[in-house]
Amino acid sequence: MTDQTKYVYDLNEGDASLKSLLGGKGANLAEMNRIGVPVPDAFTVTTQACVAAMNNNGEWPAGLREQVEAALDRLEERTGKVLGSTENPLLVSIRSGAVFSMPGMMDTVLNLGISDDTVGAVAALADGNERFAWDCYRRFIQMYGEVVEGVDQYVFEDALTEAKEAKGVANDTDLNAEDLKALTKKFKELADEALGGHWTTDPREQLMRAINAVFLSWNNPRAEVYRKANGISRDLGTAVNVQQMVFGNRGETSATGVCFSRNPSTGAKELYGEFLTNAQGEDVVAGIRTPRNLAEMEDVLPEAFHELLATMDKLELHNKDLQDMEFTIEDRKLYMLQTRNGKRTAAAAVKSAVDMVDEGLITKEEALLRINPSDLDALLHPAIDPNFKATAIVKGLPASPGAAVGALSFNADDAAERGGKGESVILVRYETTPDDIHGVMVSQGVLTAHGGMTSHAAVVARGMGITCVAGAPGIKIDPKGETVTIGDKTYGTGDTLTLNGTTGEVFEGAAPLVPPSINEDFEQVGAWADEYRRLGVRANAENFEDASKARELGAEGIGLARTEHMFMAADRLPSVRKMILATNEEERAAALEEILPLQQADFEEIFSAMKGLPVTVRLLDPPLHEFLPNIVDQSLLVQKLELTGGSEEDLARERTLLAQVKSLHEQNPMLGTRGCRLAMLYPSIPEMQARAIIRAALAVQEREGETAGIEIMVPLVVIKKELEVQRDIVVKAVEDEFEKAGKRLDYTVGTMIEIPRAALTANEIAEAADFFSFGTNDLTQTGIGISRDDAEAGFLGHYVDAEVMSKNPFESLDQSGVGQLVEMGVEKGRSTKPGLKTGVCGEHGGDPESVEFFHRAGLDYVSCSPFRVPIARLAAARAALREQ
């Protein structure tokens, strides 16, 4: 059966609605032609043809070659030119055109159709301009040789350099017709030599090979990297545009250039672009000659310049977005070769969207759907100056955005000391642990050799708004010698590095930074988002600074205040260890009495920052051994005291501590004695915490006239009885505090759903819960059955690269798997308690795709790190708008 699929479309057969078939470039060319913009005639080979070839080991689908031949015949008929004609030759360009813009990632061939037979006619049709004709010819040999036949780029570049040196000139434009004729001959000889004489001169065969080369470039390494970085599926394929050549290299009345309808760096509505006279398009982007500012074109080609300005306005008005355009002027006549929605900085994305709403060009809804939520993230942190040019010395994972410059520090104590004195430091660690928190929080940035996007370093840094590059490959850290070796160079304490947490790049020395871009436009987008979103947005925070920042960025409360971070502070760790090492309940109670006022002070700060808004306090979650020394370190300390004759008192104390560490050691502590299990064994801990919470709330109410809404959350519940017991402990302590104070406050007691069994039995657990909060970090670990830290350092990266998994499930929720557990938990919980409040407090609460899922699942709120609150607000609004 013959394949009847239409694989080729003439220019007048398409429009913007066929983008998935014609690619962005082909669809936009057809649309420009449809609205009367001057466009050279063309035809487009569809993305469908590319995909069919990819899926058949590169073999073209039946009928494609014949369709290309027929389209070429029609193009020749419309233009009155013939490919290969010695009288009126047609020259064409062959360009890629993906559905989503991938600038510079795939291949292009220009001037196809020029040859020994046609070069004379090309010159004659250009009023005898032989230099122009031979310039076109040498360009074709070079581009076709590199792109289609695989000749190494340096082969031609070296010959061109030699020709300019022999002539004593610096620019290609200084070579005359005879120079270029000789250079073309040299190029052909080099190509024949490289290909063993297999260079075809048949222009139709050259066209077929060029189309195939563009198909193949869809899977070249740079395209693969770009697609992964931008979430573009490799299954889309690329279209190929075959277009009549127009020439910007016909002399000083011809030109080529690139322009934007607004400044893509700032978003301002101002002239932005570059051009070159007597050049072809590749010259502008290749940097062979220094382009001129577009404003200068008014002096050189005034009529074409003003026509270009009018066309730029027309295309932006038609497409209702910032346009990135390519143009050629041939002998003073303007042609548009491309328009597309322009790539822009985060600041430009926000400003251009707000301005276009003010101008009546788009609606608020369109603006919200246009701005990528991740763009807001970049605006909340310092960034490396866009004009800074340098090669990164290593590239890790972009774990926490922004840019940081600082002198290196190799341990948390040193970082804390130097950072506390105002020095800018970069903390360099193999990986961070909770013990490093005091150093992390005063560092400008964190660089780790190990760990992934959701490692401890990443999570803590994001929560604090600190730049982090994690899992930098191949770096060797010597913590004792206080050095890090990157490549063949070693850096020590005091050496300066720059981290780009948005890209994962690390640079030597101090790069120039630009400040965060929180302005009226940023705030306007947030206000619009709040109008449309249904989901509430809270923040994960456990101190006054983070809570205040979260509120400033639009958080409607705290969805997760982790009390274990408070326990780790240096001034209370001794009391915490007393509690752990207590041999009876009296000793433990005494230690808890020391901790209680410290906890109360922490809660007072948070409740003060969040007064009038809800605060969910999670009771102690991690296993107790995390508050004790590492078992290996403690063993070594005991051995050292034994060998060096330490005092009996010191030895006895450290041996006791080692015994306690060993007694608490677990093979898999994340699934061991933690959360409510720990509270079941030591009920005095949740009792103390409940008292501290209520005393703090009452104190803030008394002092400031208003306090936060109190929500007490029991972690790691998997059985209803666990929650019933813990709820009883909490309620008794709370009611006792109310009775002593003679005052009451509203409060609720709920639980985290973070183990699959809890989701499966949510209808039972809901009987004892006032609210659910889904801890999607642990729910992902236990639902998929992988350790986050181990997997990210091991197989998970390979899984994502090999597309076994589309995304890291700790960064973006596994919607079809773990997502079902969330949906089930919501549905079952509300089957018992209609209207049960449900939220999410994992890192997924700040991921735009996950937020959209949580909206569809019917949750009431998401909670994320403070600096991701604006992202979640915008993502929630977009979810609501898409649902409409």
PDB file of C-alpha atoms in Angstrom, residues 420-674:
ATOM      1  CA  GLY A 420      30.022  35.781  60.870  1.00  0.00           C
ATOM      2  CA  LYS A 421      32.688  38.466  60.576  1.00  0.00           C
ATOM      3  CA  GLY A 422      31.286  39.612  57.263  1.00  0.00           C
ATOM      4  CA  GLU A 423      33.660  37.782  54.907  1.00  0.00           C
ATOM      5  CA  SER A 424      32.131  36.346  51.741  1.00  0.00           C
ATOM      6  CA  VAL A 425      32.842  32.610  51.777  1.00  0.00           C
ATOM      7  CA  ILE A 426      32.011  29.616  49.613  1.00  0.00           C
ATOM      8  CA  LEU A 427      31.650  26.455  51.703  1.00  0.00           C
ATOM      9  CA  VAL A 428      33.195  23.487  49.866  1.00  0.00           C
ATOM     10  CA  ARG A 429      32.234  20.024  51.168  1.00  0.00           C
ATOM     11  CA  TYR A 430      32.108  16.461  49.880  1.00  0.00           C
ATOM     12  CA  GLU A 431      28.505  16.650  50.991  1.00  0.00           C
ATOM     13  CA  THR A 432      26.821  18.629  53.754  1.00  0.00           C
ATOM     14  CA  THR A 433      25.128  17.192  56.835  1.00  0.00           C
ATOM     15  CA  PRO A 434      22.795  18.751  59.408  1.00  0.00           C
ATOM     16  CA  ASP A 435      25.907  19.478  61.492  1.00  0.00           C
ATOM     17  CA  ASP A 436      27.034  21.971  58.843  1.00  0.00           C
ATOM     18  CA  ILE A 437      23.988  24.199  59.153  1.00  0.00           C
ATOM     19  CA  HIS A 438      25.782  26.952  61.084  1.00  0.00           C
ATOM     20  CA  GLY A 439      28.352  27.257  58.306  1.00  0.00           C
ATOM     21  CA  VAL A 440      25.864  26.966  55.456  1.00  0.00           C
ATOM     22  CA  MET A 441      23.618  29.735  56.730  1.00  0.00           C
ATOM     23  CA  VAL A 442      26.370  32.405  56.704  1.00  0.00           C
ATOM     24  CA  SER A 443      28.024  31.323  53.441  1.00  0.00           C
ATOM     25  CA  GLN A 444      27.420  33.074  50.137  1.00  0.00           C
ATOM     26  CA  GLY A 445      27.255  29.695  48.415  1.00  0.00           C
ATOM     27  CA  VAL A 446      27.818  25.977  48.804  1.00  0.00           C
ATOM     28  CA  LEU A 447      29.745  23.678  46.459  1.00  0.00           C
ATOM     29  CA  THR A 448      29.583  19.907  46.970  1.00  0.00           C
ATOM     30  CA  ALA A 449      31.200  16.981  45.197  1.00  0.00           C
ATOM     31  CA  HIS A 450      28.392  14.605  46.094  1.00  0.00           C
ATOM     32  CA  GLY A 451      24.605  14.806  46.252  1.00  0.00           C
ATOM     33  CA  GLY A 452      21.812  15.768  43.934  1.00  0.00           C
ATOM     34  CA  MET A 453      19.114  18.364  43.425  1.00  0.00           C
ATOM     35  CA  THR A 454      17.326  17.286  46.582  1.00  0.00           C
ATOM     36  CA  SER A 455      20.353  16.483  48.722  1.00  0.00           C
ATOM     37  CA  HIS A 456      20.716  18.043  52.149  1.00  0.00           C
ATOM     38  CA  ALA A 457      22.845  20.857  50.766  1.00  0.00           C
ATOM     39  CA  ALA A 458      20.328  21.597  48.013  1.00  0.00           C
ATOM     40  CA  VAL A 459      17.263  21.580  50.250  1.00  0.00           C
ATOM     41  CA  VAL A 460      18.815  23.692  53.001  1.00  0.00           C
ATOM     42  CA  ALA A 461      20.388  26.168  50.571  1.00  0.00           C
ATOM     43  CA  ARG A 462      17.137  26.641  48.648  1.00  0.00           C
ATOM     44  CA  GLY A 463      15.247  27.172  51.876  1.00  0.00           C
ATOM     45  CA  MET A 464      17.665  29.898  52.927  1.00  0.00           C
ATOM     46  CA  GLY A 465      18.051  31.494  49.517  1.00  0.00           C
ATOM     47  CA  ILE A 466      21.732  30.500  49.357  1.00  0.00           C
ATOM     48  CA  THR A 467      23.334  29.609  46.037  1.00  0.00           C
ATOM     49  CA  CYS A 468      24.328  25.965  45.718  1.00  0.00           C
ATOM     50  CA  VAL A 469      26.051  23.840  43.083  1.00  0.00           C
ATOM     51  CA  ALA A 470      25.828  20.175  44.073  1.00  0.00           C
ATOM     52  CA  GLY A 471      27.415  16.985  42.793  1.00  0.00           C
ATOM     53  CA  ALA A 472      30.171  18.709  40.812  1.00  0.00           C
ATOM     54  CA  PRO A 473      31.789  15.824  38.902  1.00  0.00           C
ATOM     55  CA  GLY A 474      35.469  15.050  39.256  1.00  0.00           C
ATOM     56  CA  ILE A 475      36.361  17.599  41.916  1.00  0.00           C
ATOM     57  CA  LYS A 476      38.689  16.285  44.604  1.00  0.00           C
ATOM     58  CA  ILE A 477      38.384  17.761  48.083  1.00  0.00           C
ATOM     59  CA  ASP A 478      41.096  17.445  50.728  1.00  0.00           C
ATOM     60  CA  PRO A 479      39.366  18.670  53.912  1.00  0.00           C
ATOM     61  CA  LYS A 480      42.502  18.299  56.058  1.00  0.00           C
ATOM     62  CA  GLY A 481      44.736  20.096  53.594  1.00  0.00           C
ATOM     63  CA  GLU A 482      41.884  22.528  52.898  1.00  0.00           C
ATOM     64  CA  THR A 483      42.164  22.325  49.118  1.00  0.00           C
ATOM     65  CA  VAL A 484      39.976  21.372  46.195  1.00  0.00           C
ATOM     66  CA  THR A 485      41.363  20.173  42.879  1.00  0.00           C
ATOM     67  CA  ILE A 486      39.302  20.981  39.794  1.00  0.00           C
ATOM     68  CA  GLY A 487      40.808  19.698  36.576  1.00  0.00           C
ATOM     69  CA  ASP A 488      44.546  20.209  36.812  1.00  0.00           C
ATOM     70  CA  LYS A 489      44.414  23.166  39.206  1.00  0.00           C
ATOM     71  CA  THR A 490      44.238  23.190  42.998  1.00  0.00           C
ATOM     72  CA  TYR A 491      42.489  25.913  45.001  1.00  0.00           C
ATOM     73  CA  GLY A 492      42.930  26.573  48.716  1.00  0.00           C
ATOM     74  CA  THR A 493      41.531  28.624  51.544  1.00  0.00           C
ATOM     75  CA  GLY A 494      41.291  32.210  50.440  1.00  0.00           C
ATOM     76  CA  ASP A 495      41.131  31.482  46.707  1.00  0.00           C
ATOM     77  CA  THR A 496      37.991  32.933  45.133  1.00  0.00           C
ATOM     78  CA  LEU A 497      35.418  31.100  43.019  1.00  0.00           C
ATOM     79  CA  THR A 498      32.074  32.139  41.535  1.00  0.00           C
ATOM     80  CA  LEU A 499      29.070  29.797  41.629  1.00  0.00           C
ATOM     81  CA  ASN A 500      26.141  30.018  39.232  1.00  0.00           C
ATOM     82  CA  GLY A 501      23.423  28.093  41.033  1.00  0.00           C
ATOM     83  CA  THR A 502      21.011  28.675  38.149  1.00  0.00           C
ATOM     84  CA  THR A 503      23.155  26.773  35.629  1.00  0.00           C
ATOM     85  CA  GLY A 504      25.463  24.709  37.885  1.00  0.00           C
ATOM     86  CA  GLU A 505      28.586  26.375  36.492  1.00  0.00           C
ATOM     87  CA  VAL A 506      31.641  27.247  38.601  1.00  0.00           C
ATOM     88  CA  PHE A 507      34.089  29.954  37.516  1.00  0.00           C
ATOM     89  CA  GLU A 508      37.559  30.840  38.708  1.00  0.00           C
ATOM     90  CA  GLY A 509      37.860  34.246  40.351  1.00  0.00           C
ATOM     91  CA  ALA A 510      35.172  36.835  41.039  1.00  0.00           C
ATOM     92  CA  ALA A 511      32.605  37.307  38.266  1.00  0.00           C
ATOM     93  CA  PRO A 512      30.617  40.579  38.226  1.00  0.00           C
ATOM     94  CA  LEU A 513      27.129  40.205  39.691  1.00  0.00           C
ATOM     95  CA  VAL A 514      23.866  42.049  39.145  1.00  0.00           C
ATOM     96  CA  PRO A 515      21.345  42.467  42.014  1.00  0.00           C
ATOM     97  CA  PRO A 516      17.934  40.744  42.311  1.00  0.00           C
ATOM     98  CA  SER A 517      15.179  42.215  40.156  1.00  0.00           C
ATOM     99  CA  ILE A 518      12.200  42.441  42.510  1.00  0.00           C
ATOM    100  CA  ASN A 519      10.310  45.489  41.257  1.00  0.00           C
ATOM    101  CA  GLU A 520       6.806  46.730  40.513  1.00  0.00           C
ATOM    102  CA  ASP A 521       6.472  44.430  37.505  1.00  0.00           C
ATOM    103  CA  PHE A 522       7.405  41.415  39.635  1.00  0.00           C
ATOM    104  CA  GLU A 523       4.875  42.397  42.284  1.00  0.00           C
ATOM    105  CA  GLN A 524       2.209  43.025  39.655  1.00  0.00           C
ATOM    106  CA  VAL A 525       2.573  39.498  38.279  1.00  0.00           C
ATOM    107  CA  GLY A 526       2.234  38.128  41.823  1.00  0.00           C
ATOM    108  CA  ALA A 527      -0.906  40.193  42.406  1.00  0.00           C
ATOM    109  CA  TRP A 528      -2.462  38.936  39.163  1.00  0.00           C
ATOM    110  CA  ALA A 529      -1.595  35.363  40.120  1.00  0.00           C
ATOM    111  CA  ASP A 530      -3.354  35.785  43.459  1.00  0.00           C
ATOM    112  CA  GLU A 531      -6.530  36.857  41.635  1.00  0.00           C
ATOM    113  CA  TYR A 532      -6.788  33.585  39.728  1.00  0.00           C
ATOM    114  CA  ARG A 533      -5.289  30.823  41.876  1.00  0.00           C
ATOM    115  CA  ARG A 534      -7.369  28.512  44.067  1.00  0.00           C
ATOM    116  CA  LEU A 535      -4.458  26.802  45.824  1.00  0.00           C
ATOM    117  CA  GLY A 536      -3.103  28.468  48.921  1.00  0.00           C
ATOM    118  CA  VAL A 537       0.665  28.962  49.073  1.00  0.00           C
ATOM    119  CA  ARG A 538       2.619  28.619  52.305  1.00  0.00           C
ATOM    120  CA  ALA A 539       6.309  28.367  53.101  1.00  0.00           C
ATOM    121  CA  ASN A 540       8.612  25.948  54.867  1.00  0.00           C
ATOM    122  CA  ALA A 541      10.414  28.031  57.522  1.00  0.00           C
ATOM    123  CA  GLU A 542      11.669  27.654  61.083  1.00  0.00           C
ATOM    124  CA  ASN A 543      13.133  31.005  62.031  1.00  0.00           C
ATOM    125  CA  PHE A 544      12.098  34.661  62.064  1.00  0.00           C
ATOM    126  CA  GLU A 545      14.209  35.625  59.036  1.00  0.00           C
ATOM    127  CA  ASP A 546      12.863  32.900  56.759  1.00  0.00           C
ATOM    128  CA  ALA A 547       9.290  33.404  57.966  1.00  0.00           C
ATOM    129  CA  SER A 548       9.529  37.164  57.384  1.00  0.00           C
ATOM    130  CA  LYS A 549      11.013  36.675  53.914  1.00  0.00           C
ATOM    131  CA  ALA A 550       8.280  34.178  53.055  1.00  0.00           C
ATOM    132  CA  ARG A 551       5.580  36.606  54.110  1.00  0.00           C
ATOM    133  CA  GLU A 552       7.245  39.378  52.099  1.00  0.00           C
ATOM    134  CA  LEU A 553       7.160  37.111  49.041  1.00  0.00           C
ATOM    135  CA  GLY A 554       3.448  36.386  49.451  1.00  0.00           C
ATOM    136  CA  ALA A 555       3.267  33.282  51.649  1.00  0.00           C
ATOM    137  CA  GLU A 556      -0.102  32.804  53.369  1.00  0.00           C
ATOM    138  CA  GLY A 557       1.344  30.967  56.331  1.00  0.00           C
ATOM    139  CA  ILE A 558       3.879  28.282  57.173  1.00  0.00           C
ATOM    140  CA  GLY A 559       3.118  24.769  56.009  1.00  0.00           C
ATOM    141  CA  LEU A 560       6.143  23.196  57.663  1.00  0.00           C
ATOM    142  CA  ALA A 561       8.181  24.402  60.639  1.00  0.00           C
ATOM    143  CA  ARG A 562      10.749  21.686  61.336  1.00  0.00           C
ATOM    144  CA  THR A 563      11.621  21.597  65.020  1.00  0.00           C
ATOM    145  CA  GLU A 564      14.718  19.432  64.557  1.00  0.00           C
ATOM    146  CA  HIS A 565      16.635  22.355  63.050  1.00  0.00           C
ATOM    147  CA  MET A 566      16.034  24.193  66.320  1.00  0.00           C
ATOM    148  CA  PHE A 567      17.444  21.236  68.266  1.00  0.00           C
ATOM    149  CA  MET A 568      20.677  21.366  66.260  1.00  0.00           C
ATOM    150  CA  ALA A 569      21.640  24.882  67.387  1.00  0.00           C
ATOM    151  CA  ALA A 570      24.910  24.964  69.298  1.00  0.00           C
ATOM    152  CA  ASP A 571      23.430  26.548  72.445  1.00  0.00           C
ATOM    153  CA  ARG A 572      20.925  23.743  72.951  1.00  0.00           C
ATOM    154  CA  LEU A 573      22.721  20.649  71.652  1.00  0.00           C
ATOM    155  CA  PRO A 574      24.163  19.878  75.132  1.00  0.00           C
ATOM    156  CA  SER A 575      20.639  19.842  76.608  1.00  0.00           C
ATOM    157  CA  VAL A 576      19.389  17.689  73.737  1.00  0.00           C
ATOM    158  CA  ARG A 577      22.179  15.201  74.379  1.00  0.00           C
ATOM    159  CA  LYS A 578      21.321  15.162  78.086  1.00  0.00           C
ATOM    160  CA  MET A 579      17.795  14.204  77.104  1.00  0.00           C
ATOM    161  CA  ILE A 580      19.026  11.423  74.815  1.00  0.00           C
ATOM    162  CA  LEU A 581      21.546  10.063  77.321  1.00  0.00           C
ATOM    163  CA  ALA A 582      19.147  10.158  80.258  1.00  0.00           C
ATOM    164  CA  THR A 583      18.953   6.808  82.055  1.00  0.00           C
ATOM    165  CA  ASN A 584      15.518   7.461  83.570  1.00  0.00           C
ATOM    166  CA  GLU A 585      12.428   9.576  83.026  1.00  0.00           C
ATOM    167  CA  GLU A 586      13.393  12.080  85.738  1.00  0.00           C
ATOM    168  CA  GLU A 587      16.696  12.901  84.047  1.00  0.00           C
ATOM    169  CA  ARG A 588      14.949  13.173  80.707  1.00  0.00           C
ATOM    170  CA  ALA A 589      12.265  15.474  82.121  1.00  0.00           C
ATOM    171  CA  ALA A 590      14.962  17.723  83.597  1.00  0.00           C
ATOM    172  CA  ALA A 591      16.726  17.988  80.244  1.00  0.00           C
ATOM    173  CA  LEU A 592      13.461  18.754  78.482  1.00  0.00           C
ATOM    174  CA  GLU A 593      12.796  21.541  80.972  1.00  0.00           C
ATOM    175  CA  GLU A 594      16.052  23.127  79.804  1.00  0.00           C
ATOM    176  CA  ILE A 595      15.018  22.791  76.156  1.00  0.00           C
ATOM    177  CA  LEU A 596      11.424  24.018  76.560  1.00  0.00           C
ATOM    178  CA  PRO A 597      12.139  27.769  76.964  1.00  0.00           C
ATOM    179  CA  LEU A 598      14.555  27.630  74.040  1.00  0.00           C
ATOM    180  CA  GLN A 599      11.880  26.007  71.847  1.00  0.00           C
ATOM    181  CA  GLN A 600       9.335  28.531  73.102  1.00  0.00           C
ATOM    182  CA  ALA A 601      11.602  31.419  72.082  1.00  0.00           C
ATOM    183  CA  ASP A 602      11.952  29.933  68.587  1.00  0.00           C
ATOM    184  CA  PHE A 603       8.200  29.563  68.213  1.00  0.00           C
ATOM    185  CA  GLU A 604       7.576  33.095  69.462  1.00  0.00           C
ATOM    186  CA  GLU A 605       9.759  34.478  66.661  1.00  0.00           C
ATOM    187  CA  ILE A 606       7.913  32.455  64.026  1.00  0.00           C
ATOM    188  CA  PHE A 607       4.444  33.259  65.383  1.00  0.00           C
ATOM    189  CA  SER A 608       5.351  36.939  65.572  1.00  0.00           C
ATOM    190  CA  ALA A 609       6.451  36.979  61.942  1.00  0.00           C
ATOM    191  CA  MET A 610       3.340  35.069  60.879  1.00  0.00           C
ATOM    192  CA  LYS A 611       0.692  36.535  63.205  1.00  0.00           C
ATOM    193  CA  GLY A 612      -2.730  36.331  61.645  1.00  0.00           C
ATOM    194  CA  LEU A 613      -1.649  33.431  59.418  1.00  0.00           C
ATOM    195  CA  PRO A 614      -1.557  29.660  60.051  1.00  0.00           C
ATOM    196  CA  VAL A 615       1.656  27.946  61.141  1.00  0.00           C
ATOM    197  CA  THR A 616       2.030  24.165  60.971  1.00  0.00           C
ATOM    198  CA  VAL A 617       4.629  22.955  63.464  1.00  0.00           C
ATOM    199  CA  ARG A 618       5.928  19.450  62.844  1.00  0.00           C
ATOM    200  CA  LEU A 619       6.888  17.656  66.037  1.00  0.00           C
ATOM    201  CA  LEU A 620      10.364  16.127  66.226  1.00  0.00           C
ATOM    202  CA  ASP A 621      10.913  13.853  63.231  1.00  0.00           C
ATOM    203  CA  PRO A 622      14.521  12.595  62.774  1.00  0.00           C
ATOM    204  CA  PRO A 623      16.040   9.704  64.731  1.00  0.00           C
ATOM    205  CA  LEU A 624      17.881  10.649  67.938  1.00  0.00           C
ATOM    206  CA  HIS A 625      21.297   9.489  66.696  1.00  0.00           C
ATOM    207  CA  GLU A 626      21.385  12.550  64.393  1.00  0.00           C
ATOM    208  CA  PHE A 627      21.921  14.688  67.484  1.00  0.00           C
ATOM    209  CA  LEU A 628      24.875  12.587  68.623  1.00  0.00           C
ATOM    210  CA  PRO A 629      28.383  12.307  67.183  1.00  0.00           C
ATOM    211  CA  ASN A 630      29.032  10.086  64.183  1.00  0.00           C
ATOM    212  CA  ILE A 631      29.654   6.523  65.344  1.00  0.00           C
ATOM    213  CA  VAL A 632      33.010   6.276  63.510  1.00  0.00           C
ATOM    214  CA  ASP A 633      34.216   9.644  64.797  1.00  0.00           C
ATOM    215  CA  GLN A 634      33.225   8.768  68.363  1.00  0.00           C
ATOM    216  CA  SER A 635      34.989   5.382  68.156  1.00  0.00           C
ATOM    217  CA  LEU A 636      38.169   7.080  66.941  1.00  0.00           C
ATOM    218  CA  LEU A 637      37.958   9.615  69.771  1.00  0.00           C
ATOM    219  CA  VAL A 638      37.686   6.847  72.375  1.00  0.00           C
ATOM    220  CA  GLN A 639      40.644   4.991  70.799  1.00  0.00           C
ATOM    221  CA  LYS A 640      42.707   8.182  70.841  1.00  0.00           C
ATOM    222  CA  LEU A 641      41.982   8.752  74.540  1.00  0.00           C
ATOM    223  CA  GLU A 642      42.860   5.140  75.300  1.00  0.00           C
ATOM    224  CA  LEU A 643      46.166   5.376  73.411  1.00  0.00           C
ATOM    225  CA  THR A 644      47.202   8.792  74.665  1.00  0.00           C
ATOM    226  CA  GLY A 645      46.250   8.235  78.286  1.00  0.00           C
ATOM    227  CA  GLY A 646      43.348  10.622  78.597  1.00  0.00           C
ATOM    228  CA  SER A 647      41.834  11.252  82.002  1.00  0.00           C
ATOM    229  CA  GLU A 648      39.593   8.567  83.431  1.00  0.00           C
ATOM    230  CA  GLU A 649      36.754  11.057  83.648  1.00  0.00           C
ATOM    231  CA  ASP A 650      37.034  12.023  79.962  1.00  0.00           C
ATOM    232  CA  LEU A 651      37.414   8.399  78.889  1.00  0.00           C
ATOM    233  CA  ALA A 652      34.380   7.289  80.893  1.00  0.00           C
ATOM    234  CA  ARG A 653      32.259  10.102  79.488  1.00  0.00           C
ATOM    235  CA  GLU A 654      33.212   9.379  75.869  1.00  0.00           C
ATOM    236  CA  ARG A 655      32.768   5.613  76.318  1.00  0.00           C
ATOM    237  CA  THR A 656      29.285   6.200  77.705  1.00  0.00           C
ATOM    238  CA  LEU A 657      28.502   8.434  74.753  1.00  0.00           C
ATOM    239  CA  LEU A 658      29.839   5.807  72.330  1.00  0.00           C
ATOM    240  CA  ALA A 659      27.687   3.116  73.944  1.00  0.00           C
ATOM    241  CA  GLN A 660      24.628   5.322  73.610  1.00  0.00           C
ATOM    242  CA  VAL A 661      25.462   6.074  69.975  1.00  0.00           C
ATOM    243  CA  LYS A 662      25.789   2.348  69.281  1.00  0.00           C
ATOM    244  CA  SER A 663      22.516   1.584  71.067  1.00  0.00           C
ATOM    245  CA  LEU A 664      20.701   4.127  68.888  1.00  0.00           C
ATOM    246  CA  HIS A 665      22.426   3.127  65.651  1.00  0.00           C
ATOM    247  CA  GLU A 666      20.097   1.680  63.003  1.00  0.00           C
ATOM    248  CA  GLN A 667      20.844   0.092  59.645  1.00  0.00           C
ATOM    249  CA  ASN A 668      18.092   2.112  57.948  1.00  0.00           C
ATOM    250  CA  PRO A 669      17.296   5.057  60.209  1.00  0.00           C
ATOM    251  CA  MET A 670      14.970   6.712  57.678  1.00  0.00           C
ATOM    252  CA  LEU A 671      12.597   3.783  58.211  1.00  0.00           C
ATOM    253  CA  GLY A 672      13.514   3.316  61.858  1.00  0.00           C
ATOM    254  CA  THR A 673      12.836   5.013  65.165  1.00  0.00           C
ATOM    255  CA  ARG A 674      11.818   8.472  64.069  1.00  0.00           C
TER     256      ARG A 674
END
